[in-house]
Every structure is written in structure tokens, then in C-alpha cells.
PDB file of C-alpha atoms and ligand atoms in Angstrom:
ATOM      1  CA  MET A   1      -4.039  -4.580  14.323  1.00 91.00           C
ATOM      2  CA  LEU A   2      -4.540  -7.207  11.429  1.00 96.00           C
ATOM      3  CA  SER A   3      -5.066 -10.581  11.550  1.00 97.00           C
ATOM      4  CA  MET A   4      -5.819 -13.265   8.868  1.00 97.00           C
ATOM      5  CA  LYS A   5      -7.087 -17.112   9.435  1.00 97.00           C
ATOM      6  CA  ASN A   6      -7.132 -19.657   6.803  1.00 97.00           C
ATOM      7  CA  ILE A   7      -7.400 -17.035   3.947  1.00 97.00           C
ATOM      8  CA  VAL A   8      -8.478 -18.926   0.629  1.00 97.00           C
ATOM      9  CA  LYS A   9      -8.801 -17.399  -2.680  1.00 97.00           C
ATOM     10  CA  LYS A  10     -10.225 -19.495  -5.393  1.00 97.00           C
ATOM     11  CA  TYR A  11     -10.981 -18.297  -9.006  1.00 95.00           C
ATOM     12  CA  GLN A  12     -12.915 -20.000 -11.471  1.00 91.00           C
ATOM     13  CA  MET A  13     -11.969 -19.590 -15.389  1.00 88.00           C
ATOM     14  CA  GLY A  14     -14.661 -21.419 -17.346  1.00 91.00           C
ATOM     15  CA  GLU A  15     -14.597 -25.347 -16.350  1.00 92.00           C
ATOM     16  CA  GLU A  16     -11.230 -24.717 -14.037  1.00 94.00           C
ATOM     17  CA  GLU A  17     -10.957 -23.713 -10.445  1.00 94.00           C
ATOM     18  CA  GLN A  18      -8.057 -22.321  -9.378  1.00 94.00           C
ATOM     19  CA  THR A  19      -6.881 -21.800  -5.826  1.00 96.00           C
ATOM     20  CA  ILE A  20      -4.551 -18.924  -5.694  1.00 96.00           C
ATOM     21  CA  LEU A  21      -4.205 -18.579  -1.646  1.00 97.00           C
ATOM     22  CA  LYS A  22      -4.091 -21.619   0.028  1.00 96.00           C
ATOM     23  CA  GLY A  23      -5.000 -20.995   3.786  1.00 96.00           C
ATOM     24  CA  ILE A  24      -3.093 -17.856   4.411  1.00 96.00           C
ATOM     25  CA  GLU A  25      -2.014 -17.112   8.139  1.00 96.00           C
ATOM     26  CA  LEU A  26      -0.982 -13.555   8.799  1.00 96.00           C
ATOM     27  CA  SER A  27      -0.791 -11.204  11.740  1.00 96.00           C
ATOM     28  CA  VAL A  28       0.806  -7.671  11.618  1.00 97.00           C
ATOM     29  CA  LYS A  29       1.178  -5.634  14.712  1.00 96.00           C
ATOM     30  CA  GLU A  30       1.212  -1.972  15.013  1.00 96.00           C
ATOM     31  CA  GLY A  31       4.325  -0.233  14.213  1.00 96.00           C
ATOM     32  CA  GLU A  32       5.610  -3.260  12.185  1.00 97.00           C
ATOM     33  CA  PHE A  33       7.120  -2.959   8.876  1.00 97.00           C
ATOM     34  CA  VAL A  34       6.557  -6.415   7.130  1.00 97.00           C
ATOM     35  CA  SER A  35       7.345  -7.232   3.272  1.00 97.00           C
ATOM     36  CA  ILE A  36       5.807 -10.043   1.715  1.00 97.00           C
ATOM     37  CA  LEU A  37       8.169 -11.462  -1.130  1.00 96.00           C
ATOM     38  CA  GLY A  38       7.249 -13.912  -3.851  1.00 95.00           C
ATOM     39  CA  PRO A  39       7.806 -14.402  -7.244  1.00 93.00           C
ATOM     40  CA  SER A  40       5.557 -13.463 -10.378  1.00 91.00           C
ATOM     41  CA  GLY A  41       2.066 -15.218  -9.978  1.00 91.00           C
ATOM     42  CA  SER A  42       2.400 -16.097  -6.366  1.00 93.00           C
ATOM     43  CA  GLY A  43      -0.660 -14.482  -5.306  1.00 94.00           C
ATOM     44  CA  LYS A  44       0.968 -11.316  -4.072  1.00 94.00           C
ATOM     45  CA  SER A  45      -1.017  -8.933  -5.618  1.00 93.00           C
ATOM     46  CA  THR A  46      -4.358 -11.074  -4.593  1.00 95.00           C
ATOM     47  CA  LEU A  47      -3.460 -10.950  -0.810  1.00 96.00           C
ATOM     48  CA  MET A  48      -2.635  -7.434  -1.036  1.00 95.00           C
ATOM     49  CA  ASN A  49      -6.225  -6.662  -2.659  1.00 95.00           C
ATOM     50  CA  ILE A  50      -7.745  -8.834   0.159  1.00 96.00           C
ATOM     51  CA  ILE A  51      -5.596  -6.656   2.797  1.00 96.00           C
ATOM     52  CA  GLY A  52      -6.776  -3.598   1.398  1.00 95.00           C
ATOM     53  CA  CYS A  53     -10.627  -4.443   1.438  1.00 95.00           C
ATOM     54  CA  LEU A  54     -10.465  -4.123  -2.347  1.00 94.00           C
ATOM     55  CA  ASP A  55     -11.570  -7.748  -2.910  1.00 94.00           C
ATOM     56  CA  SER A  56     -12.791 -10.684  -0.487  1.00 95.00           C
ATOM     57  CA  PRO A  57     -11.360 -13.708   0.060  1.00 97.00           C
ATOM     58  CA  THR A  58     -13.566 -17.231  -1.120  1.00 97.00           C
ATOM     59  CA  SER A  59     -13.263 -18.219   2.528  1.00 97.00           C
ATOM     60  CA  GLY A  60     -11.221 -17.596   5.846  1.00 97.00           C
ATOM     61  CA  GLU A  61     -11.430 -14.687   8.543  1.00 97.00           C
ATOM     62  CA  TYR A  62      -9.785 -11.580   7.725  1.00 97.00           C
ATOM     63  CA  VAL A  63     -10.180  -9.015  11.018  1.00 97.00           C
ATOM     64  CA  LEU A  64      -8.270  -5.474  10.623  1.00 96.00           C
ATOM     65  CA  SER A  65      -8.628  -3.189  13.586  1.00 92.00           C
ATOM     66  CA  GLY A  66     -11.030  -5.264  15.442  1.00 93.00           C
ATOM     67  CA  ARG A  67     -13.541  -5.302  12.941  1.00 94.00           C
ATOM     68  CA  VAL A  68     -14.667  -8.688  11.183  1.00 96.00           C
ATOM     69  CA  ILE A  69     -14.237  -7.489   7.264  1.00 96.00           C
ATOM     70  CA  ALA A  70     -16.795 -10.058   6.035  1.00 94.00           C
ATOM     71  CA  LYS A  71     -19.168  -8.726   7.995  1.00 94.00           C
ATOM     72  CA  LEU A  72     -19.151  -5.170   6.638  1.00 95.00           C
ATOM     73  CA  SER A  73     -21.024  -3.389   4.288  1.00 95.00           C
ATOM     74  CA  GLU A  74     -19.727  -2.088   0.943  1.00 93.00           C
ATOM     75  CA  LYS A  75     -20.163   1.527   2.174  1.00 93.00           C
ATOM     76  CA  GLU A  76     -18.251   0.512   5.504  1.00 94.00           C
ATOM     77  CA  LEU A  77     -15.665  -0.954   3.124  1.00 94.00           C
ATOM     78  CA  ALA A  78     -15.244   1.997   1.294  1.00 92.00           C
ATOM     79  CA  LYS A  79     -14.647   4.152   4.713  1.00 91.00           C
ATOM     80  CA  ILE A  80     -11.925   1.830   5.749  1.00 92.00           C
ATOM     81  CA  ARG A  81     -10.263   1.798   2.373  1.00 92.00           C
ATOM     82  CA  SER A  82     -10.157   5.776   2.620  1.00 89.00           C
ATOM     83  CA  LYS A  83      -9.422   6.427   5.959  1.00 88.00           C
ATOM     84  CA  GLU A  84      -7.408   3.297   7.233  1.00 92.00           C
ATOM     85  CA  ILE A  85      -5.480   2.363   4.248  1.00 94.00           C
ATOM     86  CA  GLY A  86      -2.920   4.114   2.258  1.00 95.00           C
ATOM     87  CA  PHE A  87      -2.263   2.618  -0.906  1.00 95.00           C
ATOM     88  CA  ILE A  88       1.152   2.911  -2.792  1.00 95.00           C
ATOM     89  CA  PHE A  89       1.311   1.345  -6.483  1.00 92.00           C
ATOM     90  CA  GLN A  90       4.020   0.435  -8.548  1.00 91.00           C
ATOM     91  CA  SER A  91       2.878   2.953 -11.403  1.00 92.00           C
ATOM     92  CA  PHE A  92       2.228   5.675  -8.963  1.00 94.00           C
ATOM     93  CA  GLN A  93      -1.242   6.115 -10.131  1.00 95.00           C
ATOM     94  CA  LEU A  94      -1.479  10.183 -10.153  1.00 97.00           C
ATOM     95  CA  LEU A  95      -3.506  11.913 -11.782  1.00 97.00           C
ATOM     96  CA  PRO A  96      -1.886  13.726 -14.792  1.00 97.00           C
ATOM     97  CA  ARG A  97      -4.121  16.967 -14.829  1.00 97.00           C
ATOM     98  CA  MET A  98      -3.581  17.813 -11.078  1.00 97.00           C
ATOM     99  CA  ASN A  99      -0.358  18.866  -9.240  1.00 98.00           C
ATOM    100  CA  ALA A 100       1.619  17.518  -6.638  1.00 98.00           C
ATOM    101  CA  ALA A 101      -0.298  19.370  -4.156  1.00 98.00           C
ATOM    102  CA  GLU A 102      -3.785  18.475  -5.737  1.00 97.00           C
ATOM    103  CA  ASN A 103      -2.917  15.023  -5.798  1.00 98.00           C
ATOM    104  CA  VAL A 104      -1.954  14.911  -2.188  1.00 98.00           C
ATOM    105  CA  GLU A 105      -5.301  16.654  -1.369  1.00 97.00           C
ATOM    106  CA  LEU A 106      -7.430  14.478  -3.119  1.00 95.00           C
ATOM    107  CA  PRO A 107      -8.186  11.903  -0.444  1.00 94.00           C
ATOM    108  CA  LEU A 108      -8.813  14.937   1.739  1.00 95.00           C
ATOM    109  CA  VAL A 109     -11.403  16.452  -0.563  1.00 94.00           C
ATOM    110  CA  TYR A 110     -13.347  12.939  -0.310  1.00 89.00           C
ATOM    111  CA  ALA A 111     -12.955  12.931   3.023  1.00 88.00           C
ATOM    112  CA  GLY A 112     -14.680  16.223   3.415  1.00 91.00           C
ATOM    113  CA  ILE A 113     -11.912  18.415   4.720  1.00 94.00           C
ATOM    114  CA  PRO A 114     -11.926  22.013   4.393  1.00 97.00           C
ATOM    115  CA  PRO A 115      -9.704  23.625   1.981  1.00 96.00           C
ATOM    116  CA  LYS A 116      -7.620  25.570   4.103  1.00 97.00           C
ATOM    117  CA  GLU A 117      -6.709  22.399   6.356  1.00 97.00           C
ATOM    118  CA  ARG A 118      -6.061  20.135   3.472  1.00 96.00           C
ATOM    119  CA  ILE A 119      -3.629  22.590   1.495  1.00 96.00           C
ATOM    120  CA  LYS A 120      -1.603  22.687   4.914  1.00 97.00           C
ATOM    121  CA  THR A 121      -1.737  19.120   5.228  1.00 97.00           C
ATOM    122  CA  ALA A 122      -0.732  18.502   1.680  1.00 97.00           C
ATOM    123  CA  LYS A 123       2.162  20.921   1.999  1.00 97.00           C
ATOM    124  CA  ASN A 124       3.353  19.760   5.218  1.00 96.00           C
ATOM    125  CA  LEU A 125       3.388  16.125   3.571  1.00 96.00           C
ATOM    126  CA  LEU A 126       5.379  17.064   0.264  1.00 97.00           C
ATOM    127  CA  TYR A 127       7.950  18.624   2.792  1.00 95.00           C
ATOM    128  CA  ARG A 128       8.051  15.622   4.653  1.00 92.00           C
ATOM    129  CA  VAL A 129       9.144  13.308   1.417  1.00 93.00           C
ATOM    130  CA  GLY A 130      11.566  16.019   0.299  1.00 93.00           C
ATOM    131  CA  LEU A 131       9.596  17.641  -2.171  1.00 95.00           C
ATOM    132  CA  GLU A 132       8.766  21.109  -0.951  1.00 95.00           C
ATOM    133  CA  ASN A 133       9.920  22.935  -4.009  1.00 97.00           C
ATOM    134  CA  ARG A 134       8.057  20.684  -6.162  1.00 97.00           C
ATOM    135  CA  ILE A 135       4.561  21.613  -4.840  1.00 97.00           C
ATOM    136  CA  SER A 136       3.143  23.086  -8.091  1.00 97.00           C
ATOM    137  CA  TYR A 137       4.494  20.612 -10.383  1.00 98.00           C
ATOM    138  CA  TYR A 138       2.489  18.164 -12.710  1.00 98.00           C
ATOM    139  CA  PRO A 139       3.140  14.667 -12.861  1.00 97.00           C
ATOM    140  CA  ASN A 140       4.886  14.839 -16.197  1.00 97.00           C
ATOM    141  CA  GLN A 141       7.283  17.305 -15.001  1.00 98.00           C
ATOM    142  CA  LEU A 142       8.322  14.983 -11.773  1.00 97.00           C
ATOM    143  CA  SER A 143      10.976  12.205 -12.021  1.00 95.00           C
ATOM    144  CA  GLY A 144       9.852   8.594 -11.424  1.00 93.00           C
ATOM    145  CA  GLY A 145      11.147   8.749  -7.838  1.00 94.00           C
ATOM    146  CA  GLN A 146       9.598  11.882  -7.068  1.00 95.00           C
ATOM    147  CA  GLN A 147       6.165  10.927  -8.388  1.00 96.00           C
ATOM    148  CA  GLN A 148       6.380   8.120  -5.933  1.00 94.00           C
ATOM    149  CA  ARG A 149       7.220  10.257  -3.240  1.00 95.00           C
ATOM    150  CA  VAL A 150       4.032  12.471  -3.997  1.00 97.00           C
ATOM    151  CA  ALA A 151       2.063   8.883  -3.970  1.00 96.00           C
ATOM    152  CA  ILE A 152       3.577   8.532  -0.785  1.00 96.00           C
ATOM    153  CA  ALA A 153       2.323  11.713   0.649  1.00 96.00           C
ATOM    154  CA  ARG A 154      -0.936  11.274  -0.746  1.00 96.00           C
ATOM    155  CA  ALA A 155      -0.981   7.614   0.979  1.00 96.00           C
ATOM    156  CA  LEU A 156      -0.243   9.565   4.267  1.00 95.00           C
ATOM    157  CA  SER A 157      -2.661  12.499   3.833  1.00 95.00           C
ATOM    158  CA  THR A 158      -5.336  10.696   5.878  1.00 93.00           C
ATOM    159  CA  ASN A 159      -2.965   9.454   8.490  1.00 92.00           C
ATOM    160  CA  PRO A 160      -3.911   5.873   7.812  1.00 94.00           C
ATOM    161  CA  THR A 161      -3.677   3.113  10.182  1.00 90.00           C
ATOM    162  CA  ILE A 162      -1.546   0.940   7.585  1.00 96.00           C
ATOM    163  CA  LEU A 163       0.643   1.749   4.509  1.00 97.00           C
ATOM    164  CA  LEU A 164       0.059  -1.008   1.815  1.00 97.00           C
ATOM    165  CA  ALA A 165       2.332  -0.965  -1.219  1.00 97.00           C
ATOM    166  CA  ASP A 166       2.613  -3.212  -4.097  1.00 95.00           C
ATOM    167  CA  GLU A 167       6.059  -3.404  -5.698  1.00 94.00           C
ATOM    168  CA  PRO A 168       6.385   0.386  -4.871  1.00 94.00           C
ATOM    169  CA  THR A 169      10.035   0.463  -6.538  1.00 93.00           C
ATOM    170  CA  GLY A 170       9.221  -1.681  -9.313  1.00 91.00           C
ATOM    171  CA  ALA A 171       9.364   0.876 -11.745  1.00 90.00           C
ATOM    172  CA  LEU A 172      12.295   2.860 -10.210  1.00 90.00           C
ATOM    173  CA  ASP A 173      16.104   2.505 -10.923  1.00 91.00           C
ATOM    174  CA  GLN A 174      18.093   1.080  -8.098  1.00 91.00           C
ATOM    175  CA  LYS A 175      19.061   4.654  -6.723  1.00 90.00           C
ATOM    176  CA  THR A 176      15.732   5.922  -6.921  1.00 90.00           C
ATOM    177  CA  GLY A 177      14.246   2.872  -5.422  1.00 92.00           C
ATOM    178  CA  ARG A 178      16.854   3.057  -2.610  1.00 93.00           C
ATOM    179  CA  GLN A 179      15.652   6.517  -1.862  1.00 91.00           C
ATOM    180  CA  VAL A 180      12.126   5.704  -1.578  1.00 92.00           C
ATOM    181  CA  MET A 181      13.143   2.655   0.694  1.00 95.00           C
ATOM    182  CA  ASP A 182      15.045   5.036   2.831  1.00 94.00           C
ATOM    183  CA  LEU A 183      11.536   7.015   3.253  1.00 93.00           C
ATOM    184  CA  PHE A 184      10.025   3.791   4.129  1.00 95.00           C
ATOM    185  CA  ASN A 185      12.572   3.454   6.937  1.00 95.00           C
ATOM    186  CA  GLU A 186      11.922   6.878   8.238  1.00 94.00           C
ATOM    187  CA  LEU A 187       8.062   6.040   8.268  1.00 93.00           C
ATOM    188  CA  HIS A 188       8.853   2.700  10.031  1.00 95.00           C
ATOM    189  CA  ARG A 189      10.991   4.583  12.667  1.00 95.00           C
ATOM    190  CA  GLU A 190       8.467   7.144  13.164  1.00 93.00           C
ATOM    191  CA  GLY A 191       5.953   4.190  14.218  1.00 93.00           C
ATOM    192  CA  ARG A 192       4.083   3.600  10.820  1.00 95.00           C
ATOM    193  CA  THR A 193       2.722   0.115  10.118  1.00 97.00           C
ATOM    194  CA  ILE A 194       3.800  -0.891   6.363  1.00 97.00           C
ATOM    195  CA  ILE A 195       3.060  -3.778   4.641  1.00 98.00           C
ATOM    196  CA  MET A 196       5.014  -4.054   1.339  1.00 97.00           C
ATOM    197  CA  ILE A 197       4.829  -6.367  -1.532  1.00 96.00           C
ATOM    198  CA  THR A 198       7.945  -7.152  -3.809  1.00 95.00           C
ATOM    199  CA  HIS A 199       9.548  -9.969  -5.751  1.00 93.00           C
ATOM    200  CA  ASP A 200      13.082  -8.140  -4.900  1.00 93.00           C
ATOM    201  CA  GLU A 201      14.916 -10.054  -1.957  1.00 94.00           C
ATOM    202  CA  SER A 202      16.989  -6.736  -1.750  1.00 93.00           C
ATOM    203  CA  ILE A 203      14.171  -4.529  -1.329  1.00 95.00           C
ATOM    204  CA  ALA A 204      12.353  -6.993   0.878  1.00 95.00           C
ATOM    205  CA  GLU A 205      15.181  -6.797   3.306  1.00 94.00           C
ATOM    206  CA  ASN A 206      14.626  -3.261   4.526  1.00 93.00           C
ATOM    207  CA  ALA A 207      11.346  -4.723   6.488  1.00 96.00           C
ATOM    208  CA  SER A 208      11.920  -5.539  10.000  1.00 93.00           C
ATOM    209  CA  ARG A 209      10.161  -8.960   8.824  1.00 95.00           C
ATOM    210  CA  VAL A 210      10.006 -10.738   5.571  1.00 96.00           C
ATOM    211  CA  VAL A 211       7.237 -13.029   4.921  1.00 96.00           C
ATOM    212  CA  ARG A 212       7.521 -15.330   1.894  1.00 96.00           C
ATOM    213  CA  ILE A 213       4.708 -16.308  -0.323  1.00 96.00           C
ATOM    214  CA  LEU A 214       4.896 -19.340  -2.554  1.00 93.00           C
ATOM    215  CA  ASP A 215       2.170 -21.057  -4.484  1.00 89.00           C
ATOM    216  CA  GLY A 216      -0.244 -19.890  -2.238  1.00 92.00           C
ATOM    217  CA  ASN A 217       1.047 -20.340   0.822  1.00 94.00           C
ATOM    218  CA  LEU A 218       2.954 -17.979   3.286  1.00 94.00           C
ATOM    219  CA  MET A 219       5.974 -18.794   5.245  1.00 90.00           C
ATOM    220  CA  GLU A 220       7.465 -16.894   7.832  1.00 85.00           C
ATOM    221  CA  THR A 221      11.516 -16.393   7.470  1.00 79.00           C
ATOM    222  CA  GLU A 222      14.564 -15.748  10.051  1.00 64.00           C
TER     223      GLU A 222
HETATM  224  N1  LIG B 301      -9.320 -12.007 -11.471  1.00 91.70           N
HETATM  225  C1  LIG B 301      -8.755 -13.184 -11.539  1.00 91.70           C
HETATM  226  N2  LIG B 301      -9.567 -14.249 -12.240  1.00 91.70           N
HETATM  227  C2  LIG B 301      -8.800 -15.080 -12.639  1.00 91.70           C
HETATM  228  N3  LIG B 301      -7.360 -15.550 -12.175  1.00 91.70           N
HETATM  229  C3  LIG B 301      -6.609 -14.587 -11.778  1.00 91.70           C
HETATM  230  C4  LIG B 301      -7.373 -13.026 -11.395  1.00 91.70           C
HETATM  231  N4  LIG B 301      -6.424 -12.279 -10.815  1.00 91.70           N
HETATM  232  C5  LIG B 301      -5.449 -13.111 -10.317  1.00 91.70           C
HETATM  233  N5  LIG B 301      -5.456 -14.391 -10.780  1.00 91.70           N
HETATM  234  C6  LIG B 301      -4.302 -15.398 -11.037  1.00 91.70           C
HETATM  235  O1  LIG B 301      -3.803 -15.609  -9.788  1.00 91.70           O
HETATM  236  C7  LIG B 301      -2.580 -15.634  -9.663  1.00 91.70           C
HETATM  237  C8  LIG B 301      -1.920 -14.680  -8.831  1.00 91.70           C
HETATM  238  O2  LIG B 301      -1.779 -13.353  -9.459  1.00 91.70           O
HETATM  239  P1  LIG B 301      -1.256 -11.852  -8.536  1.00 91.70           P
HETATM  240  O3  LIG B 301      -1.798 -10.746  -9.411  1.00 91.70           O
HETATM  241  O4  LIG B 301      -1.796 -12.071  -7.178  1.00 91.70           O
HETATM  242  O5  LIG B 301       0.063 -12.394  -8.668  1.00 91.70           O
HETATM  243  P2  LIG B 301       1.477 -11.662  -8.481  1.00 91.70           P
HETATM  244  O6  LIG B 301       2.207 -12.500  -7.194  1.00 91.70           O
HETATM  245  O7  LIG B 301       0.992 -10.100  -7.682  1.00 91.70           O
HETATM  246  O8  LIG B 301       2.722 -11.600  -9.394  1.00 91.70           O
HETATM  247  P3  LIG B 301       3.396 -10.258 -10.001  1.00 91.70           P
HETATM  248  O9  LIG B 301       4.685 -10.064  -9.264  1.00 91.70           O
HETATM  249  O10 LIG B 301       3.637 -10.805 -11.538  1.00 91.70           O
HETATM  250  O11 LIG B 301       2.515  -8.977 -10.088  1.00 91.70           O
HETATM  251  C9  LIG B 301      -2.022 -15.554 -11.164  1.00 91.70           C
HETATM  252  O12 LIG B 301      -1.957 -17.093 -11.895  1.00 91.70           O
HETATM  253  C10 LIG B 301      -3.353 -14.922 -11.960  1.00 91.70           C
HETATM  254  O13 LIG B 301      -3.504 -15.551 -13.213  1.00 91.70           O
HETATM  255 MG1  LIG B 302       1.181  -8.227  -8.574  1.00 91.70          MG
END
């Protein structure tokens, strides 16, 4: 479903050139739950942005669902981002002036889905993440864990090929983080492909496969 070959990412800062990713090799199969574990500054978000087609590598080949990403136009990339990838961030990134259902519906508005259908989908997904009694609540009326579950429902709304999560429990306490991980485990059992980035060993262990990133290199772990 996803394959990266010799992915290099360099940043030019004035005179100095820094190589953040030094030849990443990564394959993820459909239905896998992979976590990418690494310390701060190791290049996790840089890698996530490339996986999510938000950024392009300096060199190397990235193939997602059979398409060579470097060959696509900005318009085609935008389509992949909105249809194939469900993003989940540490800071939830919900829109404050929209309630839970409206936040979940938003990607479907962009996808041109008619109101009736998208309202139904949003309700089903909020039910799915255990928030059926919070459908009309605004983000500031929800706990951190509830906001993250709204964000997960939103990420699922377009039925994406991959769920891509960058430190999804980073802003949550241990118990709430645990609940979010239980939800990820359920989604994995239902056959979702999940790629999760974290610096937390105990969070990473939820995945069926843990890959380590250190100084721009990836290593498989047992
Ligand atoms: N746009 C940029 N320009 C220059 N350097 C950058 C840029 N983005 C990231 N970097 C550098 O790349 C390195 C890796 O950053 P990245 O955000 O990928 O780390 P991370 O593993 O996600 O860290 P954290 O766990 O703290 O989120 C850092 O040293 C950072 O300074
Ligand atoms: Mg990061």
C-alpha cells in the first residue's frame, strides 16, 4: 500500500545544509498498525509530512496506493490528502466555532457530499468513537480526550486508506491517552491501516509493528 525507497530530506539553513532523513526505507501493508518511535528532533514529523503528501522529499521514491507521488500535480496531491489520508494531530486542530458534528462533517463538505448523507456519516462516526451524547458540543465544551475522539471521527469521515497520527496522545493524560489507544486498537482490528508517530515507548507498543527512527535512519525492532 505504501513504500518508501531511499527517502532523503535535506534542509538548507543559510550556508548550512542539514540532512534530516538519511535514506528511509519503509513499507506498510494494508491493515497494518505501525508506530514510528523516536526522540524529539529525530525527524518524525518530517517523515509524517512526507507520508501525508504535505511535503516532498529531496530525493528517493515514495509510492502510495500504486502511485508515484513525485509525479503528481499539486491538485492530485490535494485529492490524495483529502480522500486517502486521515490526519490526527497532537493538538486535535478542531475548528472552535463548529460543534462536534460539524467538525466531523467538514471533510465531507469539501468532498461535495450532500448534507443529509454527511450528517448521517458524522453521527455514525461520533457514535463509533463513543460521543453520541456530545454531538452538538463545541470543542471548548469537551475534554481533551473527547476532542481527540472528535478528531479521530473527522479523520475517518472520508473513509481514508491510511490513518496518520502524529503524537495523538501527546496532549492527553495517561488514562485518556489509554482510551485513545484502545480506540486505535479497535480500528486496527476492524482492518484500518494506521501509522502513528510517538516518542513514548509505552504508546508505541500498542502497534503491531514498531519502527525506530534515530538520527534520520529507520530501524525495525522485534
Ligand atoms: N522547515 C525546516 N527547515 C529547517 N529545518 C527543519 C525544518 N523542519 C524541521 N527541521 C529540522 O529537522 C529536525 C527534525 O524535525 P522534526 O519536526 O521532524 O522532529 P520530530 O522528530 O518530529 O521532533 P518532536 O518529537 O520534537 O516533534 C529538527 O532538527 C528541525 O530543526
Ligand atoms: Mg514532531
